[in-house]
Tab-separated table of C-alpha atoms in Angstrom:
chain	number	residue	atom	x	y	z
A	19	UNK	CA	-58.034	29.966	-33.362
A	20	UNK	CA	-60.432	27.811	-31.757
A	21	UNK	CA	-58.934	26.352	-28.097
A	22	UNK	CA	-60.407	23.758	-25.843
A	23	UNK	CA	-60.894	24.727	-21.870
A	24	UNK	CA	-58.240	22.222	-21.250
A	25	UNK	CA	-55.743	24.165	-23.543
A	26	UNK	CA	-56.516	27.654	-22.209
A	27	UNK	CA	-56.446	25.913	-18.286
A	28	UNK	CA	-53.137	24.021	-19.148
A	29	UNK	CA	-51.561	27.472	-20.660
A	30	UNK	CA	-52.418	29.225	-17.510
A	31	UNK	CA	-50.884	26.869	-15.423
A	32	UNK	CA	-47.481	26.821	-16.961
A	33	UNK	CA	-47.284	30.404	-17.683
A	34	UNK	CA	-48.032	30.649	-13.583
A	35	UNK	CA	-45.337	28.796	-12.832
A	36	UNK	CA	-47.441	25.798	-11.335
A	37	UNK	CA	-45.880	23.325	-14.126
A	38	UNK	CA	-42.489	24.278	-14.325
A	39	UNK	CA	-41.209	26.657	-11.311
A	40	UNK	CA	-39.648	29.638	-12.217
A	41	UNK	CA	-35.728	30.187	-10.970
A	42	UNK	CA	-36.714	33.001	-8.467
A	43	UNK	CA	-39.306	34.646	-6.237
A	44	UNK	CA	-38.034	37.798	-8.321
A	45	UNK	CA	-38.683	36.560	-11.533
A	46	UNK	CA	-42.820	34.993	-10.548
A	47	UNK	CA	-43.595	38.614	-9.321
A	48	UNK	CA	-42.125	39.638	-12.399
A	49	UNK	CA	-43.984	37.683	-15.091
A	50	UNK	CA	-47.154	37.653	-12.811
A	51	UNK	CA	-47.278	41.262	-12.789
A	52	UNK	CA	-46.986	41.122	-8.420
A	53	UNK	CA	-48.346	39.383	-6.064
A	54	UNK	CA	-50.988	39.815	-3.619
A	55	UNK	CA	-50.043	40.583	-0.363
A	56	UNK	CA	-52.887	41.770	2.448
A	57	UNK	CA	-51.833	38.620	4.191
A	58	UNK	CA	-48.467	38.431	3.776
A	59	UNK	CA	-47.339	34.993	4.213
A	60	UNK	CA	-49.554	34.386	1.752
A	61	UNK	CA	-48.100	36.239	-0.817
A	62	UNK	CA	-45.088	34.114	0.653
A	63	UNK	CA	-46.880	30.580	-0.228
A	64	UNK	CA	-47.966	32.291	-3.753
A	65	UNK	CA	-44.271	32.326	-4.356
A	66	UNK	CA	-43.063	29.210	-2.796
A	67	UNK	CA	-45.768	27.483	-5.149
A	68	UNK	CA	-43.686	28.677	-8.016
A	69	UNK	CA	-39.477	29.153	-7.223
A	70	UNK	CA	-37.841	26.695	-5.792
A	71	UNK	CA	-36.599	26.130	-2.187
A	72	UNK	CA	-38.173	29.476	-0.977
A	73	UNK	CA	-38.717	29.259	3.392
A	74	UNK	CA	-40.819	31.696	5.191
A	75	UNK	CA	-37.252	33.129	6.665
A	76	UNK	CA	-35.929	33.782	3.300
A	77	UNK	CA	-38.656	35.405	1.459
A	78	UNK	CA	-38.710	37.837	5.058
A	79	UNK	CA	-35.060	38.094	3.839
A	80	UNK	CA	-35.612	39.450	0.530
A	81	UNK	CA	-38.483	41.488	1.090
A	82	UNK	CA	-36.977	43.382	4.297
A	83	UNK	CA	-33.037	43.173	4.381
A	84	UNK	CA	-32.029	42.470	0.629
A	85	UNK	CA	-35.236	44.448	-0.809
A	86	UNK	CA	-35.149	42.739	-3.716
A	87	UNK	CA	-39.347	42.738	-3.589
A	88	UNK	CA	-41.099	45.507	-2.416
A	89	UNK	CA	-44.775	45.711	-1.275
A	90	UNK	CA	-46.880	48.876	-2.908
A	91	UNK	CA	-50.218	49.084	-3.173
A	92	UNK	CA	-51.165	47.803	-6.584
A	93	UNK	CA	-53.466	46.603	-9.008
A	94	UNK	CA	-57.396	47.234	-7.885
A	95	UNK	CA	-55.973	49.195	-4.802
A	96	UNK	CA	-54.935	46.266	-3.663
A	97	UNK	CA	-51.261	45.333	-1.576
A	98	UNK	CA	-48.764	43.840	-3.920
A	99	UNK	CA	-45.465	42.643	-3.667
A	100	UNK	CA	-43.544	43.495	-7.035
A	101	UNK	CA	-39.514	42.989	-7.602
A	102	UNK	CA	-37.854	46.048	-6.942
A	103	UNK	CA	-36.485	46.756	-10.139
A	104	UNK	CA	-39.896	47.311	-11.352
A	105	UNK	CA	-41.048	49.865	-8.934
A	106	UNK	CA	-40.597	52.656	-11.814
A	107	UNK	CA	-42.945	50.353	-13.912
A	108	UNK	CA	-45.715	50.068	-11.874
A	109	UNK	CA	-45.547	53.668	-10.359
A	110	UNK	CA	-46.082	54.639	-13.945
A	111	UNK	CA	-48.558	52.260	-14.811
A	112	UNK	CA	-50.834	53.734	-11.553
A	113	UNK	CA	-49.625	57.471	-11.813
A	114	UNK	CA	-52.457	58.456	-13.796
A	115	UNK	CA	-55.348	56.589	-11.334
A	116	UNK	CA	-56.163	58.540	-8.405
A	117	UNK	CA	-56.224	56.502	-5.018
A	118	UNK	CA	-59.465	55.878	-3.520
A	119	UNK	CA	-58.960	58.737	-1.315
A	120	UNK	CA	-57.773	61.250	-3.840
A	121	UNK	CA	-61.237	60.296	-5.290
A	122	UNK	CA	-63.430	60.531	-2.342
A	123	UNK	CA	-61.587	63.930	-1.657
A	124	UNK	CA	-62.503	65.480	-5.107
A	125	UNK	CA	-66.115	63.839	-4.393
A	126	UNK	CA	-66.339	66.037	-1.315
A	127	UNK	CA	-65.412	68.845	-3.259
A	128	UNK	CA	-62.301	68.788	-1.079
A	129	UNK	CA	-58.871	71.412	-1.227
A	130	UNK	CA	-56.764	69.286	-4.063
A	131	UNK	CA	-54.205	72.417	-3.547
A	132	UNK	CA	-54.155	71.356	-0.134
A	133	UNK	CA	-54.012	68.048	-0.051
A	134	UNK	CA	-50.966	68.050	-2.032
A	135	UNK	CA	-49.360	70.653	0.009
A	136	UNK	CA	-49.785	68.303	2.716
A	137	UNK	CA	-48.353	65.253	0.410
A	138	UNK	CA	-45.230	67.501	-0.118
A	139	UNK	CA	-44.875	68.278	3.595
A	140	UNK	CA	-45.041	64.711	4.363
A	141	UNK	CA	-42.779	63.645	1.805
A	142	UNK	CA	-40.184	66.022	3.161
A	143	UNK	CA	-40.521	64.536	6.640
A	144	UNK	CA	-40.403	61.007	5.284
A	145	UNK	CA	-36.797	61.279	3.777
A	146	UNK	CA	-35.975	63.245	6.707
A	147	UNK	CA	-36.650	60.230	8.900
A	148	UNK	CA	-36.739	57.291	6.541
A	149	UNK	CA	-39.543	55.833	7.795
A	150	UNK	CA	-42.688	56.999	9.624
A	151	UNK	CA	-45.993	55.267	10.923
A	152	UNK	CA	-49.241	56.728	11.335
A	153	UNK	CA	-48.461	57.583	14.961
A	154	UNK	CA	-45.766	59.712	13.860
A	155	UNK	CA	-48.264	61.251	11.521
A	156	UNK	CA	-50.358	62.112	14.999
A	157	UNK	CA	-47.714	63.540	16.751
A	158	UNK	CA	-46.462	66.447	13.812
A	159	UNK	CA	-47.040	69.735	13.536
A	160	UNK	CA	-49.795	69.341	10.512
A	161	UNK	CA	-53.531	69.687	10.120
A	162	UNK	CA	-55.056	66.746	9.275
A	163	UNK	CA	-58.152	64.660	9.150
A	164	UNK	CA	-59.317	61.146	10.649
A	165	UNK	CA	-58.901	59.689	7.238
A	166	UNK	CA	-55.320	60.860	6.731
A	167	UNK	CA	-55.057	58.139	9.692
A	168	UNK	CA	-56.908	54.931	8.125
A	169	UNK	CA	-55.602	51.734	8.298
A	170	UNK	CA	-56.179	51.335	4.842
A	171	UNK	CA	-54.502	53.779	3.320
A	172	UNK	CA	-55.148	56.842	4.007
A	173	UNK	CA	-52.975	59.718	3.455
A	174	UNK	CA	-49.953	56.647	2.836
A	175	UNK	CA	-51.519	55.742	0.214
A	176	UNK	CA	-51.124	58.584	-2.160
A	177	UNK	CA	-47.650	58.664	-1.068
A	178	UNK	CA	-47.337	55.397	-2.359
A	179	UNK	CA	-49.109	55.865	-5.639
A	180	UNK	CA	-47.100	58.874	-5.958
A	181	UNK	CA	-43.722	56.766	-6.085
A	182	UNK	CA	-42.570	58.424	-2.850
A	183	UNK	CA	-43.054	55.878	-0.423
A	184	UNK	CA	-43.284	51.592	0.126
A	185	UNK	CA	-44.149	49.500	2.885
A	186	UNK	CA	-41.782	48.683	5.752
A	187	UNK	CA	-41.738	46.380	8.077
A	188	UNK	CA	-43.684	46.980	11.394
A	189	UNK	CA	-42.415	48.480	14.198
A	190	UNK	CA	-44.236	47.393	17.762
A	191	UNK	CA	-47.241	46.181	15.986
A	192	UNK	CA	-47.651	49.565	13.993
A	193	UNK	CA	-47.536	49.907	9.737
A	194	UNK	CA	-44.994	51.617	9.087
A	195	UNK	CA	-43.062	52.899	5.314
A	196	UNK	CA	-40.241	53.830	4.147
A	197	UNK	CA	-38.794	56.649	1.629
A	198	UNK	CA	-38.077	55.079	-1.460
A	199	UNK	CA	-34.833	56.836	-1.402
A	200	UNK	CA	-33.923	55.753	1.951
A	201	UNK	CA	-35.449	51.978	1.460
A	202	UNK	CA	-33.477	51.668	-2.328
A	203	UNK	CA	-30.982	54.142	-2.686
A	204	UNK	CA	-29.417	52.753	-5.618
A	205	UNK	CA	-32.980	52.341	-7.225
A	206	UNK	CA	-32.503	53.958	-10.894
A	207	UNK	CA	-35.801	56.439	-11.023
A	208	UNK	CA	-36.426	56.120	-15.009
A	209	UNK	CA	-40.064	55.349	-14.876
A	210	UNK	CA	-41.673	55.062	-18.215
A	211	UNK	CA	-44.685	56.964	-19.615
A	212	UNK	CA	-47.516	56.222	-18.500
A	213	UNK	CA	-48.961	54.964	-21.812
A	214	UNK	CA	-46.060	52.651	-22.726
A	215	UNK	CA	-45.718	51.291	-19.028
A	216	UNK	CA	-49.837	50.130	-19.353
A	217	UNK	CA	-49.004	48.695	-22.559
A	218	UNK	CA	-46.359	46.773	-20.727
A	219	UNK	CA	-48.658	45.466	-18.040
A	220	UNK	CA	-51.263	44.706	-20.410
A	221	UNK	CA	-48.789	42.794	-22.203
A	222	UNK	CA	-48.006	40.862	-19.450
A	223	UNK	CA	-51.068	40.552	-18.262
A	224	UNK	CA	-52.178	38.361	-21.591
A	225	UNK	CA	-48.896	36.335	-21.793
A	226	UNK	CA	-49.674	34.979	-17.732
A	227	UNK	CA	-53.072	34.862	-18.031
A	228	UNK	CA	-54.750	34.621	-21.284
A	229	UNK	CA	-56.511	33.892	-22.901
A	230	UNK	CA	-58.916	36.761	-21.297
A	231	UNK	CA	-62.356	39.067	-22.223
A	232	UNK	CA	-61.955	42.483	-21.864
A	233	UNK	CA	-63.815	42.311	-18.596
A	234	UNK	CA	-61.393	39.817	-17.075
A	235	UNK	CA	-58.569	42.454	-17.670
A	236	UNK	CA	-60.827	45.198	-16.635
A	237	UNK	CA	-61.410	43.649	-13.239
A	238	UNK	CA	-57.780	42.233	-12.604
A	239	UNK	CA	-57.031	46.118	-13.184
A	240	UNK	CA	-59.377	47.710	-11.200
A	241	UNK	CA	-60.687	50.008	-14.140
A	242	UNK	CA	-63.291	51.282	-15.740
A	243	UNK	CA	-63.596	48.357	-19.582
A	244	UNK	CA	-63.169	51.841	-21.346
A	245	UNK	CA	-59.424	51.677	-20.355
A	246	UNK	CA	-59.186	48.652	-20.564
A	247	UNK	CA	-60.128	48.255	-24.180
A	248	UNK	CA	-57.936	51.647	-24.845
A	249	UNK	CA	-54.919	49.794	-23.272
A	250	UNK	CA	-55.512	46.851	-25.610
A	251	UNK	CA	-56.166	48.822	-28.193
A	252	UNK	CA	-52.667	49.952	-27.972
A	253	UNK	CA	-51.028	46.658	-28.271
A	254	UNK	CA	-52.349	46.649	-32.103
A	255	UNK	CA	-51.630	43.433	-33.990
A	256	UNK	CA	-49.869	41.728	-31.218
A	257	UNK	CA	-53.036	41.112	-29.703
A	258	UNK	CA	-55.564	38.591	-31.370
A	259	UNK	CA	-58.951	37.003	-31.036
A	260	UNK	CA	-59.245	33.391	-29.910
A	261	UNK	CA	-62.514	31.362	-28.738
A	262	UNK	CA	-62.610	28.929	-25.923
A	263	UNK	CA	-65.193	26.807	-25.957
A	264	UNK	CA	-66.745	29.135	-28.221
A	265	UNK	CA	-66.462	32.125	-25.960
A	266	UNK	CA	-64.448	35.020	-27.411
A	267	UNK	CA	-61.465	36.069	-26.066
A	268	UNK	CA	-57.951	37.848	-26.582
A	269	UNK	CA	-54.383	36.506	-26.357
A	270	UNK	CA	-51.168	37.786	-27.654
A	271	UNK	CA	-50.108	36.188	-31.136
A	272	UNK	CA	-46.939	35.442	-29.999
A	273	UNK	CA	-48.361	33.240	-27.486
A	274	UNK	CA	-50.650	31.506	-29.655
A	275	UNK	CA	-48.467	28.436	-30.531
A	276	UNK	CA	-48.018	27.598	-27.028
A	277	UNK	CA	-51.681	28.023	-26.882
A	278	UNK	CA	-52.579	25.274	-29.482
A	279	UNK	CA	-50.705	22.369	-27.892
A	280	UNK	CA	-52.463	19.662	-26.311
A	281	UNK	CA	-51.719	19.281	-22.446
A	282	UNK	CA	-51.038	16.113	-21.384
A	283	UNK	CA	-53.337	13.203	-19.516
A	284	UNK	CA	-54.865	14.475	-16.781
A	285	UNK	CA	-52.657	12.130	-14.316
A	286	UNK	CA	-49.382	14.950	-15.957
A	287	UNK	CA	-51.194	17.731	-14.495
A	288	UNK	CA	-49.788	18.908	-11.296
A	289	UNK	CA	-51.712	18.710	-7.952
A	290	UNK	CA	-51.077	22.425	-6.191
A	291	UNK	CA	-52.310	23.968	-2.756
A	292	UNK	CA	-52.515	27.275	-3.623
A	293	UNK	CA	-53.546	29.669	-0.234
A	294	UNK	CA	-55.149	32.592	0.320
A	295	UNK	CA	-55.480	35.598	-2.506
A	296	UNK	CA	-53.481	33.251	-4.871
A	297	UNK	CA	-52.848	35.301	-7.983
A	298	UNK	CA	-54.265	32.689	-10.276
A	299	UNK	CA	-57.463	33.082	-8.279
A	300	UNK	CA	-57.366	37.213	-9.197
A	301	UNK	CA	-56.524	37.184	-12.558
A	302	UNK	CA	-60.394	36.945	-14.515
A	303	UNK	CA	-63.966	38.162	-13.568
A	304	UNK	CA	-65.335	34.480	-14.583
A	305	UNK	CA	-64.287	32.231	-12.495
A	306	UNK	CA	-65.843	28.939	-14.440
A	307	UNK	CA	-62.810	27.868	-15.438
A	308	UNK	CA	-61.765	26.797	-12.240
A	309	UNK	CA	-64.796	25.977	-9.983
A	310	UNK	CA	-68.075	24.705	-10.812
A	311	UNK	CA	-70.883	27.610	-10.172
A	312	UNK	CA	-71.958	26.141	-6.836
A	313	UNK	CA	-68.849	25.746	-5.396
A	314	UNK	CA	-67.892	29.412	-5.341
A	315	UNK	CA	-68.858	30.797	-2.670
A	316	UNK	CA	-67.031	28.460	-0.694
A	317	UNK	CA	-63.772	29.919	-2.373
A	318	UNK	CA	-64.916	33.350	-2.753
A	319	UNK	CA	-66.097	34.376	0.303
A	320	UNK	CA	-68.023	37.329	1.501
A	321	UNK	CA	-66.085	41.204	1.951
A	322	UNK	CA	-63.613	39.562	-0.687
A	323	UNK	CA	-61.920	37.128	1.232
A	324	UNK	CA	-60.244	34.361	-0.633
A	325	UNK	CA	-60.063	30.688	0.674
A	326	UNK	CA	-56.781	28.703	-0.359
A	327	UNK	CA	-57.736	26.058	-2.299
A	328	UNK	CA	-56.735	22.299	-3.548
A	329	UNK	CA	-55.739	22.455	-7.641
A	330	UNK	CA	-56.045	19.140	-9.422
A	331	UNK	CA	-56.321	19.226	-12.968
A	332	UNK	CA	-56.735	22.942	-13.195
A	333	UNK	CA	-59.480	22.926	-10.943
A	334	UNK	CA	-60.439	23.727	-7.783
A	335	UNK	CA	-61.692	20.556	-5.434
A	336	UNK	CA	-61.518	21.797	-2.344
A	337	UNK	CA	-60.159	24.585	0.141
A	338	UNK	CA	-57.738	25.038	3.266
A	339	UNK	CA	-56.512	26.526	6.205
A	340	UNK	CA	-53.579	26.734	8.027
A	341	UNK	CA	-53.062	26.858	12.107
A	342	UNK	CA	-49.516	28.107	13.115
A	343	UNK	CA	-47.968	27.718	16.559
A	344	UNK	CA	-44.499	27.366	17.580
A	345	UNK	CA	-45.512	23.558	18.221
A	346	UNK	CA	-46.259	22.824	14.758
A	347	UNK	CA	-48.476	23.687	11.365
A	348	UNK	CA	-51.965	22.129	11.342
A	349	UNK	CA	-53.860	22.065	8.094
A	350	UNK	CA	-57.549	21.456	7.624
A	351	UNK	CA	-58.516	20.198	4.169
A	352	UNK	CA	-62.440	20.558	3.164
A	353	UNK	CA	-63.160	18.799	-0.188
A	354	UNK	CA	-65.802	19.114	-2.108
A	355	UNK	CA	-67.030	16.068	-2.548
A	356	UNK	CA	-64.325	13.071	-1.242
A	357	UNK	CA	-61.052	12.737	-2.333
A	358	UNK	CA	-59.819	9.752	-4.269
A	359	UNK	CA	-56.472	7.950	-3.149
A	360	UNK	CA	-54.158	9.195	-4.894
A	361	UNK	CA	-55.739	13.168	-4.512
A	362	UNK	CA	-55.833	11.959	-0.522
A	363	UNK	CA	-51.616	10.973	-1.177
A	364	UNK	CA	-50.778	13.949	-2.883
A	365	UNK	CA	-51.860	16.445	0.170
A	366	UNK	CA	-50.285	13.952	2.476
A	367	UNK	CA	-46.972	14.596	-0.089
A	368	UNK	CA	-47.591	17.974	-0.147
A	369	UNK	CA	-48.369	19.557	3.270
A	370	UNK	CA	-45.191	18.920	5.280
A	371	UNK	CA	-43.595	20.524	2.867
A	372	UNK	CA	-46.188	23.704	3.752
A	373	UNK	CA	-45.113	23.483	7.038
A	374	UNK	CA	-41.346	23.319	6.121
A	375	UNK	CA	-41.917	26.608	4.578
A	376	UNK	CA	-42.415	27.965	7.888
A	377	UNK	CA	-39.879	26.282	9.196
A	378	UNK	CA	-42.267	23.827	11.688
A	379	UNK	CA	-43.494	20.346	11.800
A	380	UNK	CA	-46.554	19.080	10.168
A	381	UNK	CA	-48.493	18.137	13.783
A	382	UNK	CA	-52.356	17.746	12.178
A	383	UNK	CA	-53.687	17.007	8.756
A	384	UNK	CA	-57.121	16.680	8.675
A	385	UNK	CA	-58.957	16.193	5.695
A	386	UNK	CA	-63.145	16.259	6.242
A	387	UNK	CA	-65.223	13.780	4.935
């Protein structure tokens, strides 16, 4: 099958749930296989963008007192915020990667025996308590190293990987996690095997985001193309070859009638002000399909930072920040080139309702010539 950009773009979009929302922040983490979550009221704007009515309060709500989402580091070693009932899933789909730590440690030619002696001992302590930060880490009775301590991972991070511990909420400024069994007692722990919960993922993967090369899966992964192209391998005949604008690429073939429609005038296509880390911003290597080569590096910023951006038929016109104080949500626009009218009176439409999300006025809007 032969697709025009605008096909594969328009496909994206409603499988993202920037068309049509989907009925829950559940359900978006769900069929976009998590959300990114370093900065976490981003992740919180990633699913306001797509489930209705969400508020900065409530998504606190369901991520710390009905745990219906739960934040594990993910894909590409990366923070995540995946529903609950799909912990199993993912710990499966990761069980077989080390962490970048478990790697650096067998690069050192480091004690595996007793590094997982010391995973055991912490895991022990962990259900004893329920939750632990790295201070509490400091102040036991173990020998451990500087790195154990990092802030960006560290010894918590094989825990995690490991399915034995998520993320909590802080605690006086500190990280802290929690034992799954403490954090979701009534969690059923029925993960899958390994290979059938990849082939799951990489199933999903396709239906959100395809059409995609094997590179663009490879680096929304984290992994070597090797296991990449084994994963998709796997999937057999439900995964086919397509071209977009004559560049091959692989979709699912149950996907491929929603693939050949036509979208709609470009005046249909939603305007969208996706922030920070946005997942549709994560999900392939080339990023031509949504800015033009010398725009990128003002969306994709240096050390991997991530600018929110302005979406207006599929692509990217400009970026934004937020400023939040109790007064009142400020938010600086910076096109690329200037905005027509009715671009300028969709962000006026759109960012009070930003600032609703955090429960604040709008008190600044100021778009750069």
């Amino acid at each position: 099958m032969k697709l025009a950009d605008g096909q594969a773009r328009w496909y994206r979009l409603r499988r993202s749930g920037l068309v049509e929302r989907y009925d829950t922040p559940e359900r978006v983490a769900s069929v976009l296989v998590g959300v990114q979550a370093q900065i976490l009221p981003a992740a919180g704007l990633s699913l306001w963008n797509r489930a209705p009515g969400l508020t900065h309060a409530r998504f606190d709500g369901l991520l710390h007192e009905e745990r219906t989402l739960v934040k594990l580091w993910g894909q590409r070693g990366t923070l995540h915020l995946y529903p609950s009932a799909e912990w199993p899933l993912v710990y499966s789909a990761r069980s077989e990667q080390l962490t970048w730590w478990e790697r650096s440690l067998e690069a050192r030619g480091g004690s595996v025996e007793r590094h997982n002696a010391l995973i055991t001992a912490i895991e022990g302590m962990l259900r004893e308590r329920g939750t632990m930060g790295r201070s509490d880490l400091r102040t036991a009775d173990l020998e451990m190293e500087d790195w154990h301590f990092s802030s960006w991972g560290g010894i918590f991070a094989d825990l995690v990987r490991r399915g034995y511990a998520c993320h909590a909420p802080q605690a006086g400024g500190e990280g802290r996690f929690a034992h799954r069994e403490h954090w979701l007692p009534g969690l059923p722990w029925d993960p899958p095997a390994p290979d059938e919960a990849n082939a799951e993922l990489t199933r999903r993967y396709l239906h959100a985001y395809g059409p995609a090369t094997v590179h663009d899966f490879a680096y929304w992964r984290g992994v070597k193309v090797s296991a990449a192209r084994r994963w998709l391998a796997a999937l057999g005949d439900e995964v086919t070859a397509v071209e977009v604008e004559d560049q091959p690429m692989l979709a699912l073939r149950d996907d491929l009638p929603a693939l050949a429609e036509a979208p709609p005038e470009r005046e249909a296509w939603p305007v969208r002000m996706l922030y920070r880390f946005d997942p549709l911003l994560l999900a392939h290597k080339d990023k031509g399909w949504l800015v033009e080569p010398h725009n990128y590096a003002r969306v994709w910023r240096a050390a991997g930072h991530i600018e929110g951006n302005l979406l207006e038929h599929g692509r990217i016109v400009a970026t934004w920040r937020y400023d939040r104080k109790p007064s009142g949500l400020t938010i600086t626009l910076s096109p690329f080139v200037p905005l027509p009218a009715y671009l300028r009176a969709a962000v006026e439409r759109i960012a009070p309702t930003i600032a609703t999300f955090f429960g604040l006025p709008l008190v600044g809007l100021q778009i750069a010539d």
